[in-house]
Short mmCIF file of C-alpha atoms and ligand atoms in Angstrom, two decimals:
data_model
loop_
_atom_site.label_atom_id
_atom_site.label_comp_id
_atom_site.label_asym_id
_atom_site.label_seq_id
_atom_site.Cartn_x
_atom_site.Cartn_y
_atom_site.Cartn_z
CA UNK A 142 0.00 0.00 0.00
CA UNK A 143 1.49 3.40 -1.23
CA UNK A 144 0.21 6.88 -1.28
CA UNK A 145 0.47 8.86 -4.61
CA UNK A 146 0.59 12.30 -4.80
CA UNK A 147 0.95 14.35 -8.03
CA UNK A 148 2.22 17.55 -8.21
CA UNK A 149 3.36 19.83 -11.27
CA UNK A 150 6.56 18.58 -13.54
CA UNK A 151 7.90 21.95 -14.14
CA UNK A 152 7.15 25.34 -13.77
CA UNK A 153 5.75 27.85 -10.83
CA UNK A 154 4.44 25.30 -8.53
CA UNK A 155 7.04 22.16 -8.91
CA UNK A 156 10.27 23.31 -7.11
CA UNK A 157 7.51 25.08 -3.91
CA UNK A 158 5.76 21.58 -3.68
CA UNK A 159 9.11 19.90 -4.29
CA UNK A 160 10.34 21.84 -1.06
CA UNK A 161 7.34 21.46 1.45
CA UNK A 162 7.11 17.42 0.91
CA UNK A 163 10.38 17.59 1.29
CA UNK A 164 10.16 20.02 4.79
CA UNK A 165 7.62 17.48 6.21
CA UNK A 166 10.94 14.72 5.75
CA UNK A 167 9.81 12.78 2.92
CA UNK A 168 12.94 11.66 0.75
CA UNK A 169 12.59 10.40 -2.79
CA UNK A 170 14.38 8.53 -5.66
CA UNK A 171 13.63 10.37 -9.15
CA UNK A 172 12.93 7.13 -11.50
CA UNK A 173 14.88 7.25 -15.16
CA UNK A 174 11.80 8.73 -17.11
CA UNK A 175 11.29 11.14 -13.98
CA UNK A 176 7.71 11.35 -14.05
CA UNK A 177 7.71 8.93 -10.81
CA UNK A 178 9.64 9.52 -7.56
CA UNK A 179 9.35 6.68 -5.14
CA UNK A 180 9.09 7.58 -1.47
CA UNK A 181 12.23 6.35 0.16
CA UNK A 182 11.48 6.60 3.74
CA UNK A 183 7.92 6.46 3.69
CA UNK A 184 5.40 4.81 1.10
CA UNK A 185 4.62 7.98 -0.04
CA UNK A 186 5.17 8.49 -4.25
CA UNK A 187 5.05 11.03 -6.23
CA UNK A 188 3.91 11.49 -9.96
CA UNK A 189 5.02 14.70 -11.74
CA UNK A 190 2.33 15.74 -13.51
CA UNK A 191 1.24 19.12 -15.77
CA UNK A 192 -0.88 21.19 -13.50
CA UNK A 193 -3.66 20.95 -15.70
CA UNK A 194 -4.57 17.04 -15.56
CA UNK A 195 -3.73 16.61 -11.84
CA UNK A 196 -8.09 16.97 -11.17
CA UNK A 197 -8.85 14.41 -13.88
CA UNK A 198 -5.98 12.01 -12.24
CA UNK A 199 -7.45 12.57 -8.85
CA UNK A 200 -11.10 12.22 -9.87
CA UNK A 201 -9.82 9.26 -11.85
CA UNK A 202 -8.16 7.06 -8.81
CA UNK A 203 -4.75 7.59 -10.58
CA UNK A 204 -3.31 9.60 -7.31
CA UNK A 205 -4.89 10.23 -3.69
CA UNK A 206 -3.37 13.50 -3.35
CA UNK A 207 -2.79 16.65 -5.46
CA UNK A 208 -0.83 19.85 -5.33
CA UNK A 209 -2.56 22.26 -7.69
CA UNK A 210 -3.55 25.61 -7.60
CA UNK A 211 -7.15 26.75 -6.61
CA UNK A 212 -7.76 28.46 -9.87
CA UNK A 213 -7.02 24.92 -11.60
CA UNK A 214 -9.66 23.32 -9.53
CA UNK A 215 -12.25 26.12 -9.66
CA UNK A 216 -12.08 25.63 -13.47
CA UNK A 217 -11.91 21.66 -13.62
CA UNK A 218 -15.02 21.76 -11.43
CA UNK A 219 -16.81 23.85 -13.76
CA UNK A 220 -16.14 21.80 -17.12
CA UNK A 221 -19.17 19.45 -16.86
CA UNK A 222 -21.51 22.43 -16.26
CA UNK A 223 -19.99 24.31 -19.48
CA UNK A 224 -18.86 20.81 -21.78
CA UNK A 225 -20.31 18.76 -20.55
CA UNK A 226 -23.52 15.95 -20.05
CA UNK A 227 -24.08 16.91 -16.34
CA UNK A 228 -25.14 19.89 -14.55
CA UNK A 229 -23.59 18.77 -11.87
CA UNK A 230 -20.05 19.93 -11.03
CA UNK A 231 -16.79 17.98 -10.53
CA UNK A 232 -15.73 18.62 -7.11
CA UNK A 233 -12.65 18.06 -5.42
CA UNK A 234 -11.70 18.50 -1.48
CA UNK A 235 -9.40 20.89 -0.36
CA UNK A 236 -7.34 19.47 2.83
CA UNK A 237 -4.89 21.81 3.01
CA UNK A 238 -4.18 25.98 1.56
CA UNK A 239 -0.29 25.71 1.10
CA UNK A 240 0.51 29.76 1.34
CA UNK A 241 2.77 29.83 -1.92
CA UNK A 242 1.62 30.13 -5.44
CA UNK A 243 -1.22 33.53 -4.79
CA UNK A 244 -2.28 34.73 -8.03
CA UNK A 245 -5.75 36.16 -9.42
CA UNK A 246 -7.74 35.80 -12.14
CA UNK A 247 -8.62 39.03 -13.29
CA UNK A 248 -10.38 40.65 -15.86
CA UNK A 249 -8.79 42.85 -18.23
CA UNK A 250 -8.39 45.46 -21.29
CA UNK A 251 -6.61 48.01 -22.83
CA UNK A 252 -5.67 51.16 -21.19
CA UNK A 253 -7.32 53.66 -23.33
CA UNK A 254 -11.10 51.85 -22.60
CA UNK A 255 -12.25 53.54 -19.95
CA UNK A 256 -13.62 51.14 -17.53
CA UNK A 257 -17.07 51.75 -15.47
CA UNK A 258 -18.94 48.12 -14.93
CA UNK A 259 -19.22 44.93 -16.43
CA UNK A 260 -21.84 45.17 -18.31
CA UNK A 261 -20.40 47.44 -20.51
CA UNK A 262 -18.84 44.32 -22.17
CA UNK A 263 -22.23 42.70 -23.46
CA UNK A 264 -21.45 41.25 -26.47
CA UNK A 265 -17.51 41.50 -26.17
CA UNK A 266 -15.36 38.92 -26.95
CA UNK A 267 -12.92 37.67 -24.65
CA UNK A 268 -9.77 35.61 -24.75
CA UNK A 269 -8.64 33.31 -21.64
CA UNK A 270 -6.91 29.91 -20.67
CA UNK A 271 -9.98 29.93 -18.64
CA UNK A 272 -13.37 29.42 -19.93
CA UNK A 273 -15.17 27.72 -17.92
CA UNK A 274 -14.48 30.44 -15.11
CA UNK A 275 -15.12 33.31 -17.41
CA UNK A 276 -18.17 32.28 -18.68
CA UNK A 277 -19.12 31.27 -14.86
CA UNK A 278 -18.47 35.11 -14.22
CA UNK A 279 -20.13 36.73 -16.94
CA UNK A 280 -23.37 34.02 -15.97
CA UNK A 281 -23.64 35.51 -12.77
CA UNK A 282 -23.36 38.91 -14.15
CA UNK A 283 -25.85 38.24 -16.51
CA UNK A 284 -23.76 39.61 -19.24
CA UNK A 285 -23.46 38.13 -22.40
CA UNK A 286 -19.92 37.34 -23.79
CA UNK A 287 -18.13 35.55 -26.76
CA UNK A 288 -15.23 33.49 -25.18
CA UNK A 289 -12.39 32.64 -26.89
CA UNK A 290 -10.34 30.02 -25.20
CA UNK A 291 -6.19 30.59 -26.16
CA UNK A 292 -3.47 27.54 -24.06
CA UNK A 293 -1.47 30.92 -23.47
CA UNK A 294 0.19 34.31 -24.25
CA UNK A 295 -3.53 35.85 -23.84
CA UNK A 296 -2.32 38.97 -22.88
CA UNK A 297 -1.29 39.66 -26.49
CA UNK A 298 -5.04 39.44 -27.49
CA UNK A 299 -6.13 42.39 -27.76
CA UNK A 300 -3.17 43.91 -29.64
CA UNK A 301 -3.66 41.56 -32.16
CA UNK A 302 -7.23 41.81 -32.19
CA UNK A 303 -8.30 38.29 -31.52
CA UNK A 304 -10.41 39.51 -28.56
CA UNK A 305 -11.10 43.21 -27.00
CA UNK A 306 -10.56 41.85 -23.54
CA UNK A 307 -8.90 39.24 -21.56
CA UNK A 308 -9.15 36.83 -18.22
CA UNK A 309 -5.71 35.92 -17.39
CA UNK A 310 -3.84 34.74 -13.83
CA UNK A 311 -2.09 38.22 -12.38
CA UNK A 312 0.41 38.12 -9.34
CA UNK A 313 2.61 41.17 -10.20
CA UNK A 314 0.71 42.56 -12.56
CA UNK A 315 3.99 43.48 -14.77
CA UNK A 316 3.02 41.03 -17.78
CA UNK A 317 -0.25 43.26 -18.13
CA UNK A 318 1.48 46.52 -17.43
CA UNK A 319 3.75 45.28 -20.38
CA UNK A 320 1.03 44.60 -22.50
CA UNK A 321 -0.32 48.34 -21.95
CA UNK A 322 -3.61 47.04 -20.23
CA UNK A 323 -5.18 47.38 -16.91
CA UNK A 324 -6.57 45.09 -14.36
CA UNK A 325 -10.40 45.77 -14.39
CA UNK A 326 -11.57 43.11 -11.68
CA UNK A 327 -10.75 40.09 -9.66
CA UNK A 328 -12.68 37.26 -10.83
CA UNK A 329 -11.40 34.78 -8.03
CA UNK A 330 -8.45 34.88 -5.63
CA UNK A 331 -5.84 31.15 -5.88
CA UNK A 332 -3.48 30.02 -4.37
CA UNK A 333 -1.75 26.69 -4.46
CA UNK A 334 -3.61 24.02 -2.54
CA UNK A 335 -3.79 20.28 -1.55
CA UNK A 336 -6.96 17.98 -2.77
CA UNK A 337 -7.84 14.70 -2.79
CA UNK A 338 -11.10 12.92 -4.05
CA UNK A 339 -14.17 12.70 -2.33
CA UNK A 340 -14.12 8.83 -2.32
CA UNK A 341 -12.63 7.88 1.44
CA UNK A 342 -9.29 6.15 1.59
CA UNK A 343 -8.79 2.88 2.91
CA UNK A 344 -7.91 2.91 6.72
CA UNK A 345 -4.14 2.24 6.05
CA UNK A 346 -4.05 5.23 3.12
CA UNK A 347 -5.91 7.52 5.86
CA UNK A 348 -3.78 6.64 8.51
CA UNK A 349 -0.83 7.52 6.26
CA UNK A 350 -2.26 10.70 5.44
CA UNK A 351 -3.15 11.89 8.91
CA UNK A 352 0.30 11.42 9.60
CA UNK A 353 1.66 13.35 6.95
CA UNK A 354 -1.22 16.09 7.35
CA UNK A 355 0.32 16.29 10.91
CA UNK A 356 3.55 17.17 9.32
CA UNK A 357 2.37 19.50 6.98
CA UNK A 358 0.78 21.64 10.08
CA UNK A 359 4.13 21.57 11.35
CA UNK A 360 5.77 23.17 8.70
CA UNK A 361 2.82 25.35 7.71
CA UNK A 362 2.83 26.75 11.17
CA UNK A 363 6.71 27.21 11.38
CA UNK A 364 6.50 29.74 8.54
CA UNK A 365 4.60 31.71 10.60
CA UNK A 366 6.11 31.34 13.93
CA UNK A 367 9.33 33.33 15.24
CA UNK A 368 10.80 31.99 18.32
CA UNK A 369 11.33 35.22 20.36
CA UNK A 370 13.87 36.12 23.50
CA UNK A 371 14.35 38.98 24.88
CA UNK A 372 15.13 40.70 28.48
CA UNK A 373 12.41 42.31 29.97
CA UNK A 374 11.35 44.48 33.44
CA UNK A 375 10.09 42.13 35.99
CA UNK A 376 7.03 43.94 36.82
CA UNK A 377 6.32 44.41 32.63
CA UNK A 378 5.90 40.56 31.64
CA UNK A 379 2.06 40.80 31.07
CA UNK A 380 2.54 44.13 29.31
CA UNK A 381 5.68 42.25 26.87
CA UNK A 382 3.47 39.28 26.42
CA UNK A 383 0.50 41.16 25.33
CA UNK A 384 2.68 42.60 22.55
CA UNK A 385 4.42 39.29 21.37
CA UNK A 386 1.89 38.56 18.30
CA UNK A 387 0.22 34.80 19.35
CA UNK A 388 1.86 33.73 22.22
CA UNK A 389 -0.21 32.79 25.27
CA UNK A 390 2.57 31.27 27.62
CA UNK A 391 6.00 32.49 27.78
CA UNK A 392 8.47 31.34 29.20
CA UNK A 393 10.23 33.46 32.47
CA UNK A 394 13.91 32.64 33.04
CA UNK A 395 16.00 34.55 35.78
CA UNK A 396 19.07 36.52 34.63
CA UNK A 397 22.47 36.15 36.53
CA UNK A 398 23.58 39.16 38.26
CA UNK A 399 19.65 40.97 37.45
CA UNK A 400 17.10 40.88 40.53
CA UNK A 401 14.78 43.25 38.75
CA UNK A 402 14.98 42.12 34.90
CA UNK A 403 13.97 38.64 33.76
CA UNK A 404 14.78 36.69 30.40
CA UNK A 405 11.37 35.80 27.60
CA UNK A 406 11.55 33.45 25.38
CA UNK A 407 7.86 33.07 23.43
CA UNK A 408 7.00 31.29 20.22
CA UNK A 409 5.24 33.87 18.07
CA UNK A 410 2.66 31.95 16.00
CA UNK A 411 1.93 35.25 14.04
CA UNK A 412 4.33 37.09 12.02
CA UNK A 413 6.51 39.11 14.10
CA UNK A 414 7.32 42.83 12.21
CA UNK A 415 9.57 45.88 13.28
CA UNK A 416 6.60 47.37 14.24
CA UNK A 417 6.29 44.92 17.05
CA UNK A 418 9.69 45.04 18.02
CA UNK A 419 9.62 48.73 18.00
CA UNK A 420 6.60 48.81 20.56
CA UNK A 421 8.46 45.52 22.71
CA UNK A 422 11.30 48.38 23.52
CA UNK A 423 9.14 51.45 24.21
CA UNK A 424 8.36 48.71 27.17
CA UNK A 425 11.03 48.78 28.44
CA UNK A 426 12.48 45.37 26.76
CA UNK A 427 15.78 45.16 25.56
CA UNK A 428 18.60 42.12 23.63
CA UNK A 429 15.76 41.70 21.55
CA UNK A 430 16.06 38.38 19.41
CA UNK A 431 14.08 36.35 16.51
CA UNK A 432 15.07 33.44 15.74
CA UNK A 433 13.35 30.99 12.98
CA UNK A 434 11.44 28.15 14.09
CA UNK A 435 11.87 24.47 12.17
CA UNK A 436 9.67 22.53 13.00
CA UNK A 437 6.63 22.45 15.32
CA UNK A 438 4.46 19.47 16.37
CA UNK A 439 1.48 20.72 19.01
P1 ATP B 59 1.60 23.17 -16.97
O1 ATP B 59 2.56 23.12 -18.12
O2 ATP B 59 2.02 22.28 -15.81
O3 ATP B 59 0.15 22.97 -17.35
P2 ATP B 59 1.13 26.05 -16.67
O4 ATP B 59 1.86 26.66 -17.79
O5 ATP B 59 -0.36 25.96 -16.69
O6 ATP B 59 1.77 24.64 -16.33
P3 ATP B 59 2.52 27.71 -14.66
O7 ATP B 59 2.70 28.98 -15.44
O8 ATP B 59 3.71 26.94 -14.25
O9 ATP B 59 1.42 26.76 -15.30
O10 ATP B 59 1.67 28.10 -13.36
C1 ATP B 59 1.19 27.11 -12.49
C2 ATP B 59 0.27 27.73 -11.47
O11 ATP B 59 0.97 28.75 -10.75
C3 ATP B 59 -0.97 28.44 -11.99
O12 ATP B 59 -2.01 27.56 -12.33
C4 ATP B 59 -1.33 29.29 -10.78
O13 ATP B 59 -2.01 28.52 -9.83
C5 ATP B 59 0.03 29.67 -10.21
N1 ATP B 59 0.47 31.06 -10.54
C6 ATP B 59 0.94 31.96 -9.64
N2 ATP B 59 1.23 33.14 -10.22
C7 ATP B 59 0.96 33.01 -11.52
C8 ATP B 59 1.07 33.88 -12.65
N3 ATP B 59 1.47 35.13 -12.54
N4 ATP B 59 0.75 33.39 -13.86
C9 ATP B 59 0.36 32.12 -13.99
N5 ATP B 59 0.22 31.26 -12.95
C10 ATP B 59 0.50 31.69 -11.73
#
């Protein structure tokens, strides 16, 4: 019995979900054709995948797990609805946001069209690697839109006047600024994300991927979490605490040679900024240090 879990062959999600499996200590042997890398130290496998078909492998029983990015899902789970026999949509379940891979799918068009709402785009036609999700937008706008689907470089579209808008994914926003159009709306807000089927595992499977899920809290946590010491007034330990984001509990250690100052040491579950260390020193605390934290396990 061996988990699979596909994630994307190359590009912006492979080397992040590369990086986390490996975080929560799973070690693997790339096979010749290097589509498959077998879990060395746990029977968990991977399949290297392109993003796109990872929702038809996992609705297929191929893989029980799948790194992908919510955008991906959103418009797998709309393709019956919009291609398909059934009205009913595909649907996957999301165990797991991973924090890397935000993006947005976002509606947009040429700088000189002034843009006011969108139903000034009845009867537009509109170029995306996303149709299912466009024409889910404009639906529920009740606007009525020609979609033309394009496998990528959308953004040149317009210019070339194959469409007088587009949908495309956005993080920076420099490929559009490049293109000399401007974002008009956010159609739907992704970032990279772990699924599985809806079918339940078998009892060994779960038990695997409890266990690994357990990990995967660890590490998700650690990103956030700053391990904090610093040397403080005795009498001004609530009034520190309260300002070390997420901690509940510190710990209190005497200092050698100090009856009225104390040494805190806190694990900061929320991101720690200057700001807060600015405002920890206005009370009085001083050898302020944060240190990253590993590994966690509650
Ligand atoms: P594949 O060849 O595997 O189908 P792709 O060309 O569709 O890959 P990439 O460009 O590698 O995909 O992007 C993968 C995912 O990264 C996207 O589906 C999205 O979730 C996320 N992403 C984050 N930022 C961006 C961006 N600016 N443009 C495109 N995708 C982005």
């Amino acid at each position: 019995m061996r988990l699979k879990i596909a994630i994307q062959k190359s590009g912006r999600l492979s080397d992040k979900s590369l990086d986390l499996l490996n975080k929560c200590g799973l070690e693997y042997t790339r096979s010749k054709n290097s589509l498959f890398c077998y879990g060395r130290n746990l029977p968990i496998d991977l399949l290297l995948m392109r993003n796109d078909d990872i929702p038809k492998l996992l609705l297929g029983g191929v893989c029980d797990l799948g790194i992908v990015g919510e955008n991906i899902e959103t418009e797998y789970s709309l393709e019956p609805v919009y291609n398909g026999e059934e009205a009913e949509r595909h649907s996957l379940s999301k165990l797991r946001s991973l924090g890397f891979g935000q993006c947005r799918l976002s509606l947009a068009g040429p700088k000189e069209t002034e843009f006011r709402n969108v139903e000034q785009l009845e009867g537009s036609r509109i170029a995306t690697s996303y149709p299912n999700t466009t024409r889910e937008f404009f639906k529920r706008q009740g606007v009525g839109v020609k979609v033309t689907e394009l496998a990528g470089s959308v953004e040149i579209a317009p210019g070339l006047g194959i469409a007088d808008y587009i949908v495309d994914l956005v993080s920076t926003g420099s490929t559009l600024e490049a293109n000399k159009l401007d974002e008009w709306a956010v159609i739907l807000e992704s970032r990279a994300a772990l699924y599985q089927p809806n079918s339940p595992l078998n009892s060994e499977k779960q038990a695997l991927l409890d266990r690994l899920l357990q990990r995967l809290d660890g590490v998700l946590q650690a990103r956030e979490s700053k391990y904090v010491m610093l040397h403080a007034p005795k009498d001004h330990i609530q009034a520190i605490t309260d300002l070390l984001p997420g901690v509940d509990t510190p710990t209190v250690l005497p200092l050698q040679g100090s009856d009225d100052r104390v040494a805190v040491h806190a694990v900061c579950t929320e991101s720690v900024f200057w700001e807060h260390l600015e405002s920890l020193k206005e009370a009085g605390a001083s050898s302020i240090l944060v240190l990253p934290v590993e590994k966690m396990l509650a």
